[in-house]
Coordinates of C-alpha atoms in Angstrom, one line a residue:
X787 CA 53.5 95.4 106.2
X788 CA 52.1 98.5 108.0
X789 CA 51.6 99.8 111.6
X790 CA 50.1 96.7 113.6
X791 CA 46.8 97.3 115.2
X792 CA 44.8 95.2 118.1
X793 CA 42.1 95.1 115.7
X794 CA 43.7 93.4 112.9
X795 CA 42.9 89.6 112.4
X796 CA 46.1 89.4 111.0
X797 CA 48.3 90.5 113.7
X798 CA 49.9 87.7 115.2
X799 CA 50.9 86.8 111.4
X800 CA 52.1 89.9 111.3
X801 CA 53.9 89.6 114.3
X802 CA 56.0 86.2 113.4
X803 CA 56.7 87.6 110.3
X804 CA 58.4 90.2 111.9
X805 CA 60.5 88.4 114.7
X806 CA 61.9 86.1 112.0
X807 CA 62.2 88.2 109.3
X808 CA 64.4 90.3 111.9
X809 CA 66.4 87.2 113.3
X810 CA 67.3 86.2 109.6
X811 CA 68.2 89.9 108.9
X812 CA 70.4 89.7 112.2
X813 CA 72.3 86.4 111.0
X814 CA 72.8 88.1 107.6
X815 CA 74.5 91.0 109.3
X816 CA 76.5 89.4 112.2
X817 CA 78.2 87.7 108.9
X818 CA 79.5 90.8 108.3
X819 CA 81.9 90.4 111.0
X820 CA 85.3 90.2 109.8
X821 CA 86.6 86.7 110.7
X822 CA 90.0 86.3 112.1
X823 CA 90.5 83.3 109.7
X824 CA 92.4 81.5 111.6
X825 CA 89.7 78.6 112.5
X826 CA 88.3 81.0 115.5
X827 CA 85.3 83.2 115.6
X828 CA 85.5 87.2 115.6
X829 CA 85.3 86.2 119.6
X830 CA 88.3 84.0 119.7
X831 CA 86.4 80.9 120.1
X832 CA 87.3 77.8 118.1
X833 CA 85.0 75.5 116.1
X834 CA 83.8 75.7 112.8
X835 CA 80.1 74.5 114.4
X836 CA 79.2 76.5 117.3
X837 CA 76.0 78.8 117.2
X838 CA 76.5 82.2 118.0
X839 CA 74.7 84.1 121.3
X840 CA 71.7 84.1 119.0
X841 CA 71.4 80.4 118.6
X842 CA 72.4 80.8 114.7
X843 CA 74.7 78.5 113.3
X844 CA 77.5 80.1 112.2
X845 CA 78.9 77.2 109.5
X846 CA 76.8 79.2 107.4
X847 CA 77.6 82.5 107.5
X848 CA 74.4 85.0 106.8
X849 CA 72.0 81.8 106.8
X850 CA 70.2 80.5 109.7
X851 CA 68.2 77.0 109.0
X852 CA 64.4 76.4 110.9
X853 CA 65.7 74.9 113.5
X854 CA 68.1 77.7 114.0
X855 CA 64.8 80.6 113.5
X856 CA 62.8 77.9 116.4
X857 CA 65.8 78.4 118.9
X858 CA 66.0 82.2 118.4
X859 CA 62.5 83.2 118.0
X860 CA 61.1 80.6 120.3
X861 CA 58.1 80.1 117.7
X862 CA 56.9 76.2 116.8
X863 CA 58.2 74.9 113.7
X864 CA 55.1 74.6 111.7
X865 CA 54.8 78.2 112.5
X866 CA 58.4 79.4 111.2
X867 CA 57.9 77.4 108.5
X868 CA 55.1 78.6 107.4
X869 CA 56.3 82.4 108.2
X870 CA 59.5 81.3 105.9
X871 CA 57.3 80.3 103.4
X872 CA 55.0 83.5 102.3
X873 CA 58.4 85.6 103.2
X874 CA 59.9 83.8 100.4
X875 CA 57.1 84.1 98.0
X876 CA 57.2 88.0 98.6
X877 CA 60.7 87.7 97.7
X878 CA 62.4 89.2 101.4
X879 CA 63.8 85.6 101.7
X880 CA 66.1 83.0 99.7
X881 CA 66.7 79.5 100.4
X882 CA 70.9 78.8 100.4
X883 CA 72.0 76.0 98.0
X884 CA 73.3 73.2 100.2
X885 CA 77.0 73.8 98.4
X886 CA 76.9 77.7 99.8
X887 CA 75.9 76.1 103.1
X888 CA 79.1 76.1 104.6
X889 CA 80.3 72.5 106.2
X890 CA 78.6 68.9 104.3
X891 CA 78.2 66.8 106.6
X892 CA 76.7 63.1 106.5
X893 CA 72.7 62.8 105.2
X894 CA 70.3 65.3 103.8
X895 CA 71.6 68.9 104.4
X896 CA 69.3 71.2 106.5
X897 CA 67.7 73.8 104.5
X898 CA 68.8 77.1 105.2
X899 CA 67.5 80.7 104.1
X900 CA 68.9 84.4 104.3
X901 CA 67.3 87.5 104.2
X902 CA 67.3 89.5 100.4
X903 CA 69.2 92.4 101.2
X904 CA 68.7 93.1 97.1
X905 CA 65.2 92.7 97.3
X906 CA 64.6 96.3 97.6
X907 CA 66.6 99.5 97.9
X908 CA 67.0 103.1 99.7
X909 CA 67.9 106.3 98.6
X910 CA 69.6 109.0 100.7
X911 CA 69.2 113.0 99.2
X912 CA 70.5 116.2 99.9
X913 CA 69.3 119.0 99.1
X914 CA 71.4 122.1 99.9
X915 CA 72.7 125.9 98.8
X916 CA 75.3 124.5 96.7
X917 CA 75.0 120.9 95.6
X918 CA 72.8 118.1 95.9
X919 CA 73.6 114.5 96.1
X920 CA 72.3 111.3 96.7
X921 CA 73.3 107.6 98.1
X922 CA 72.2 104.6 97.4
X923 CA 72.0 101.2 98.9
X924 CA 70.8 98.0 99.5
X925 CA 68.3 96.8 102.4
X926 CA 70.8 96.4 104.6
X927 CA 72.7 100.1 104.2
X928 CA 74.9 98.6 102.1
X929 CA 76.3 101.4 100.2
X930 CA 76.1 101.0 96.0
X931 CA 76.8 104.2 94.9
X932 CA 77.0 107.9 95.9
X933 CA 76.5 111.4 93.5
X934 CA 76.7 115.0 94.0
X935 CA 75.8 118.1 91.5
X936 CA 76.7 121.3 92.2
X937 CA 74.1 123.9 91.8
X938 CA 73.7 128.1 92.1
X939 CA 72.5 128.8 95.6
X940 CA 70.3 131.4 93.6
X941 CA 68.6 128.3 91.8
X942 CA 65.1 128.4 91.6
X943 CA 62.7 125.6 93.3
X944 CA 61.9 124.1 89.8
X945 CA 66.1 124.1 89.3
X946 CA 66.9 122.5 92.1
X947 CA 64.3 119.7 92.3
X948 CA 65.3 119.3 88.3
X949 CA 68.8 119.0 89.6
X950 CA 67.7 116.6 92.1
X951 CA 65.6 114.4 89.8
X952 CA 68.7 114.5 87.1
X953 CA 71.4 113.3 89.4
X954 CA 69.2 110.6 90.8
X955 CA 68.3 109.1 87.6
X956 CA 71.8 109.0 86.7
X957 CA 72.9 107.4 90.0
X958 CA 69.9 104.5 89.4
X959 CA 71.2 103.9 85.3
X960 CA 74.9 103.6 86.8
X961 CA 74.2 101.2 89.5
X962 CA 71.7 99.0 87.3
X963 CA 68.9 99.6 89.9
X964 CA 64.9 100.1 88.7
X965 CA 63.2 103.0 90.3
X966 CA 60.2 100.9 91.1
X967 CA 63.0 99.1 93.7
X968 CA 63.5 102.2 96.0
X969 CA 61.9 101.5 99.4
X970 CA 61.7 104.5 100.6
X971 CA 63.9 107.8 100.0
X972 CA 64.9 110.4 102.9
X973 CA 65.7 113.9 102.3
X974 CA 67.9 116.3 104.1
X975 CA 66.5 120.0 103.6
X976 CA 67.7 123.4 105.2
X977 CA 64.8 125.0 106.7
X978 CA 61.9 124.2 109.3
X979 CA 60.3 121.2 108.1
X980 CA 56.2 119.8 108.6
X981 CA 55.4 116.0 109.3
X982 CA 54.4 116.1 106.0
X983 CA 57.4 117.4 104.0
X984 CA 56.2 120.7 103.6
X985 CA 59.5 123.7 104.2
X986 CA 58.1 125.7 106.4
X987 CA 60.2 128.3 106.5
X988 CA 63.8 128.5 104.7
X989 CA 65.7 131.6 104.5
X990 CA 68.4 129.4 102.4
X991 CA 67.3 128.3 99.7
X992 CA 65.0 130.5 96.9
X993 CA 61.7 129.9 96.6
X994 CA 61.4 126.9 99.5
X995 CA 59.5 128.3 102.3
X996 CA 56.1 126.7 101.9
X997 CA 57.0 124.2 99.2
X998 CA 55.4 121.0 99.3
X999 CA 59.4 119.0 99.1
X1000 CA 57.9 115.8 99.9
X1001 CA 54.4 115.7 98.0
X1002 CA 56.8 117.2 95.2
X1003 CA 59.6 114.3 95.0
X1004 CA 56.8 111.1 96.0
X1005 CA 55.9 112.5 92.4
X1006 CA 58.8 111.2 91.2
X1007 CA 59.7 108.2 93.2
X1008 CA 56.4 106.6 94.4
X1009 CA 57.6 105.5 97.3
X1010 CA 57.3 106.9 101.0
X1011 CA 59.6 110.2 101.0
X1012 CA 60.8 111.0 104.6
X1013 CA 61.7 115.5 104.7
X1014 CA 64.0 116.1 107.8
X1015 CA 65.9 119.1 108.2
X1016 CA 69.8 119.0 107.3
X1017 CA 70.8 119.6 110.8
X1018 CA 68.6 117.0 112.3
X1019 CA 69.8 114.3 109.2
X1020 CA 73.7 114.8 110.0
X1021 CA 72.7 114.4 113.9
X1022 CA 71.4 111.6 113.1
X1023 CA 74.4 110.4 110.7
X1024 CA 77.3 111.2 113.3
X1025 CA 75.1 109.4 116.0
X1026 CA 74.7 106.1 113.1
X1027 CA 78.7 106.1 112.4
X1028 CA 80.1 109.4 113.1
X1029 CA 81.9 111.2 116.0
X1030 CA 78.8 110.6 118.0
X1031 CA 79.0 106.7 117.7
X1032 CA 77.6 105.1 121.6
X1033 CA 75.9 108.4 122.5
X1034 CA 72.4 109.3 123.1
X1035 CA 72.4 112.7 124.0
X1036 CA 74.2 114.7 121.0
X1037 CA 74.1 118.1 119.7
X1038 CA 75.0 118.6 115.9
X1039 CA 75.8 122.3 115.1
X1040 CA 76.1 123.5 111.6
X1041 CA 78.7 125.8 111.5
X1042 CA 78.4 129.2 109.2
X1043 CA 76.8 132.2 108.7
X1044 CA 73.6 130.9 109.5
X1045 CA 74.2 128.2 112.5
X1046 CA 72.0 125.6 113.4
X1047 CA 71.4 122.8 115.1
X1048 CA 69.7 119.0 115.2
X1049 CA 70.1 117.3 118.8
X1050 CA 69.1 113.8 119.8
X1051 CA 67.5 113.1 123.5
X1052 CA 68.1 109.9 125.1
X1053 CA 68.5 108.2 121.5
X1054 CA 65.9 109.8 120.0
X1055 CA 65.8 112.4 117.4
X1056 CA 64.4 116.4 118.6
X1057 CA 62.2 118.0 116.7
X1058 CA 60.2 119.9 118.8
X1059 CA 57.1 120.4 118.4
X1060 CA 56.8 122.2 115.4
X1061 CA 60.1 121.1 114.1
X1062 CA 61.9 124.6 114.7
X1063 CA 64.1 122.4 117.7
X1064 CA 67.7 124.0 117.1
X1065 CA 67.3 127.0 115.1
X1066 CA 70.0 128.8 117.0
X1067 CA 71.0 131.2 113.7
X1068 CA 67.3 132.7 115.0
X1069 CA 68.6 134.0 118.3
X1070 CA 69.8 137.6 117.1
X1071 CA 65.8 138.4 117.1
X1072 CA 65.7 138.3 120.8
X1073 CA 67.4 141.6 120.6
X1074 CA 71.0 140.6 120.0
X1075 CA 72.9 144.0 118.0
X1076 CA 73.7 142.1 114.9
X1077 CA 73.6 139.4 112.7
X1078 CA 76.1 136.7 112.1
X1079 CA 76.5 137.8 108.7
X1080 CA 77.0 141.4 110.1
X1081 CA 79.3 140.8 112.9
X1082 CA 82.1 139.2 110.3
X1083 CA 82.2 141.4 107.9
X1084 CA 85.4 143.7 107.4
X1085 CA 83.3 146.6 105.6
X1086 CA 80.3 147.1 107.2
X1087 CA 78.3 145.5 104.5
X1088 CA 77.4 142.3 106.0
X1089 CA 77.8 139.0 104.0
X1090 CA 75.9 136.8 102.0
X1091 CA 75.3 133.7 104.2
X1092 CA 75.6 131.5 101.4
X1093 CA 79.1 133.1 99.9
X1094 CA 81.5 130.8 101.6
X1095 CA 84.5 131.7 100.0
X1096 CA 83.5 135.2 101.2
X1097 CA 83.7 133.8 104.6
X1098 CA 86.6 132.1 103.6
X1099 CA 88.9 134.9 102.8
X1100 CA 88.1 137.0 106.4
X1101 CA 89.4 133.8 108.0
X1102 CA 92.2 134.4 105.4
X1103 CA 93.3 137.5 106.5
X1104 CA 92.6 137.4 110.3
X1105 CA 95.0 134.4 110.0
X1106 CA 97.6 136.5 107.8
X1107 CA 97.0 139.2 111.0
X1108 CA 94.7 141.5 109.2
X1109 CA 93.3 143.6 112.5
X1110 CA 89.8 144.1 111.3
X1111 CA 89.8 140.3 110.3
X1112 CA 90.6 139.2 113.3
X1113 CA 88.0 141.2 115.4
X1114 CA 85.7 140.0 113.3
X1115 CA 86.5 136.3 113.5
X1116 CA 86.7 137.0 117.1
X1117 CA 83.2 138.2 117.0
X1118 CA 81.9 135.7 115.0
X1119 CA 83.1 133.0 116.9
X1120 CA 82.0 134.6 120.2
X1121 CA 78.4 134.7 119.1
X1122 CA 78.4 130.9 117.9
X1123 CA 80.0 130.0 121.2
X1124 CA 77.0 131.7 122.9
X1125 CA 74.1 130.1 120.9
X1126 CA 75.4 126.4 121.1
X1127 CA 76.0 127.4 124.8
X1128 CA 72.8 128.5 125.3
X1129 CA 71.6 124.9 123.4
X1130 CA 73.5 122.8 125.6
X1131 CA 72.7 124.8 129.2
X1132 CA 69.1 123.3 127.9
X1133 CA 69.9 120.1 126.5
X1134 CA 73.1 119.2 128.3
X1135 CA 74.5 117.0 125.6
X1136 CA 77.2 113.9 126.2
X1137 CA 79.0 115.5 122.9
X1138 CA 78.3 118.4 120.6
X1139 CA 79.6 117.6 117.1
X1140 CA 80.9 120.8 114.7
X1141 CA 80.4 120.1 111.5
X1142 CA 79.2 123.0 108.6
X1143 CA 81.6 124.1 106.0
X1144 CA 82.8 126.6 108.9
X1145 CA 84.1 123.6 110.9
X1146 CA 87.1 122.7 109.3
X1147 CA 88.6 126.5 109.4
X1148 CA 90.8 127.2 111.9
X1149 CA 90.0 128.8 115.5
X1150 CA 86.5 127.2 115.7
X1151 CA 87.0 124.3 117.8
X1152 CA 89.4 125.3 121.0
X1153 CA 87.6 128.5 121.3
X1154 CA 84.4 126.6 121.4
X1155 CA 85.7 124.2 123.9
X1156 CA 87.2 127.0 125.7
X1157 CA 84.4 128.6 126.4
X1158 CA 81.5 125.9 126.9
X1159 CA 83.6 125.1 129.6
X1160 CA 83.8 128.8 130.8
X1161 CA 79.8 129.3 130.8
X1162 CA 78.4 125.8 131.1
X1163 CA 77.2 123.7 134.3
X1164 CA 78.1 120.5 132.6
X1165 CA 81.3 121.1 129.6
X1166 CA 80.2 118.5 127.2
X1167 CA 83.0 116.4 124.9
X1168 CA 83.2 118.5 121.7
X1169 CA 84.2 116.9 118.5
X1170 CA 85.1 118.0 114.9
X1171 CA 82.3 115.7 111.9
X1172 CA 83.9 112.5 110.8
X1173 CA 81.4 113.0 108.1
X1174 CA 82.0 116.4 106.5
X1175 CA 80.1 117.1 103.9
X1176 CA 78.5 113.4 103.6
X1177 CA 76.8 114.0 106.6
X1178 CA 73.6 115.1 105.5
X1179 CA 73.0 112.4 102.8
X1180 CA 74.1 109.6 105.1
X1181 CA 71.7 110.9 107.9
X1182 CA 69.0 111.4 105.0
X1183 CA 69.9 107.3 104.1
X1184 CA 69.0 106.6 108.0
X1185 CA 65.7 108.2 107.5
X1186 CA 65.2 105.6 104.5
X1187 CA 66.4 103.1 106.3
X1188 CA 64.5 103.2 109.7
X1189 CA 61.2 103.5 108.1
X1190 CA 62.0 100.2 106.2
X1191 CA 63.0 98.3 109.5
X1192 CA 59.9 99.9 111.3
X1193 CA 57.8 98.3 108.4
X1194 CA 59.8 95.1 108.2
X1195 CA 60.4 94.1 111.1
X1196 CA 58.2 96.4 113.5
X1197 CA 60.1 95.5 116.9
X1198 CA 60.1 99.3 118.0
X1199 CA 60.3 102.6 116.9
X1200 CA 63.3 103.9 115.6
X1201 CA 65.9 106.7 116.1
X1202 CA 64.0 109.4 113.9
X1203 CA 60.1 107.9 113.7
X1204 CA 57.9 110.9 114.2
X1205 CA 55.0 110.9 116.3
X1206 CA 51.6 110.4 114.1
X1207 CA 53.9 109.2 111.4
X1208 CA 53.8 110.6 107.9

């Protein structure tokens, strides 16, 4: 199903297929509930019977019979059962044996039907300095297995996508899934990313400032291919089931050499509107007196931005109590306090979330606290990744997945649709 349009004869079709598709979908996933088992519901209310707030019996957990999709969709009968009907010939629906229906009671059982959560999949990449990896699940986000490759952050383009290609094919044979199954694959990309998938600009990553990433990898998949920058993926990750779970106004900073930063707005995923939103690492061209990679270095030769065990050893030695280790820590964190601060004086997020292979060293977060609270009008909550390094690839899988429930079930736009789509 596509975009719906007031000029398609077809679009109150359409439109049913959509509200019931999304209330079986709904039953399927409030199954996922853990029950109490003790004869009550996840609520504490007894009775093996009683329909949830929906309307949808819950004696059959994950089904929901046409009298239950009438009730909840307020549609005629004839009408769901017709919607049922060419859903289940396009294979998005399965009608439930009466014996997995739950309680048998007296007379013919009711028919009931559950949404095919294995009728297609999603694929979640990242593509990044030192690795790639990938996730995989069902329509549903139901994870069914996860990969990551290392690779050279001097890798050429043709290396890296190969890399890409190679760990994803193996990730498909392991998990018994075809490649004509993926739905829809998002990728998580450093760099300044088009509508179309085209890198802008990376200073990363060899050989991927003007690369066609997504005209390049629907090559290889033949499915819609979603580019997002990495910062604005594991924004989008902490936001789905991360540290920023229940807000809507988050800042996700990458934490390194070369900073950066994806932010969501009143639930809704920043871009900007070139997609250069949160490229705080560029801030030192305003006239700042040295780079990141600059201020942390103990010599005077500044640092590779993609050495992190480089970077690694000066937080070594300023912990040890190395002098010139320490005023260079000091520096460096001093300048990332400034750029996020200068982020969330614009923004003013509920939470900033630190994450970056920088985040888990030691002296980033209660200086950071410290002094947002120092310069800011409004100190937001600041918070350490849940995800770590799967954030990327999880907020790359979100990608995947909202542009499967925008086509599904087309009830509103989602987290991360772009305007003018893809």
């Amino acid at each position: 199903m596509g975009r719906l349009t007031g000029g398609d004869p077809s679009l109150l079709r359409r439109i049913n297929s959509a509200v019931v598709l999304h209330a079986l979908r709904a039953a399927t996933v409030s199954a996922d509930v853990q029950d109490p088992g003790d004869g009550t519901d996840p609520d504490g209310r007894a009775g093996p019977d009683r329909a949830d707030d929906r309307g949808v019996d819950r004696a059959a957990p994950g089904c929901a019979t046409l009298t239950d999709l009438t009730r909840v969709t307020g549609l005629s009968r004839p009408t769901v059962e017709g919607v049922v009907e060419g859903l289940t010939a396009d294979g998005l629906v399965v009608e439930v044996p009466a014996e997995e229906g739950g309680v048998r009671r007296q007379g013919r059982p009711a028919r009931r039907f559950r949404f095919r959560a294995e009728a297609g999949h999603l694929l979640g990449v990242e593509i990044g300095a030192h690795r790639v990896g990938a996730l995989l699940t069902d329509l549903d986000g139901r994870p069914l297995g996860s990969t990551v490759r290392e690779v050279s952050e001097k890798a050429p383009a043709d290396e890296r996508l190969d890399r890409v290609r190679t760990a994803v094919a193996d990730l498909l044979r392991r998990a018994g899934v075809a490649r004509y199954s993926l739905r829809a694959v998002g990728v998580g990309s450093p760099g300044i990313v088009d509508a179309d998938g085209t890198v802008h600009l990376s200073t990363a990553l060899p050989g991927w400032t003007g690369l066609r990433l997504g005209e390049r990898l629907r090559r290889s998949f033949r499915c819609p291919v979603l580019v997002e920058n990495d910062a604005n993926t594991a924004a989008v990750a902490e936001h789905w089931k991360g540290a920023a779970v229940g807000s809507d106004d988050v800042v996700y900073v990458v934490a390194g050499l070369s900073p950066g930063a994806g932010s969501l707005i009143g639930g809704r995923l920043h871009r900007g509107f070139g997609g250069a939103a949160g490229e705080i690492g560029a801030l030192h061209l305003l006239g700042r007196e040295a780079t990141p990679e600059e201020m942390l270095s103990t010599t005077g030769e500044p640092l590779n931005p993609l050495d992190e065990d480089q970077v690694a050893r000066v937080f070594a030695l300023a912990r040890a109590g190395d002098t010139r280790a320490r005023a260079a820590v000091d520096r460096f964190i001093r300048r990332l306090v400034h750029d996020v601060a200068a982020l969330v004086q614009a923004l003013d997020p509920e939470v900033v979330v630190v994450g970056g292979w920088a985040s888990g060293l030691d002296g980033i977060l209660d200086p950071l606290r410290e002094e947002l609270a120092r310069y800011c009008l409004r100190p937001p909550q600041v918070a350490q990744s849940l995800l770590g390094e799967a954030a990327v690839v999880t907020g790359a899988l979100r990608l995947a997945l909202d542009h499967v429930e925008e086509e599904l079930f087309a009830v509103e736009s989602t987290v991360t649709t772009r305007r003018g789509g893809r």
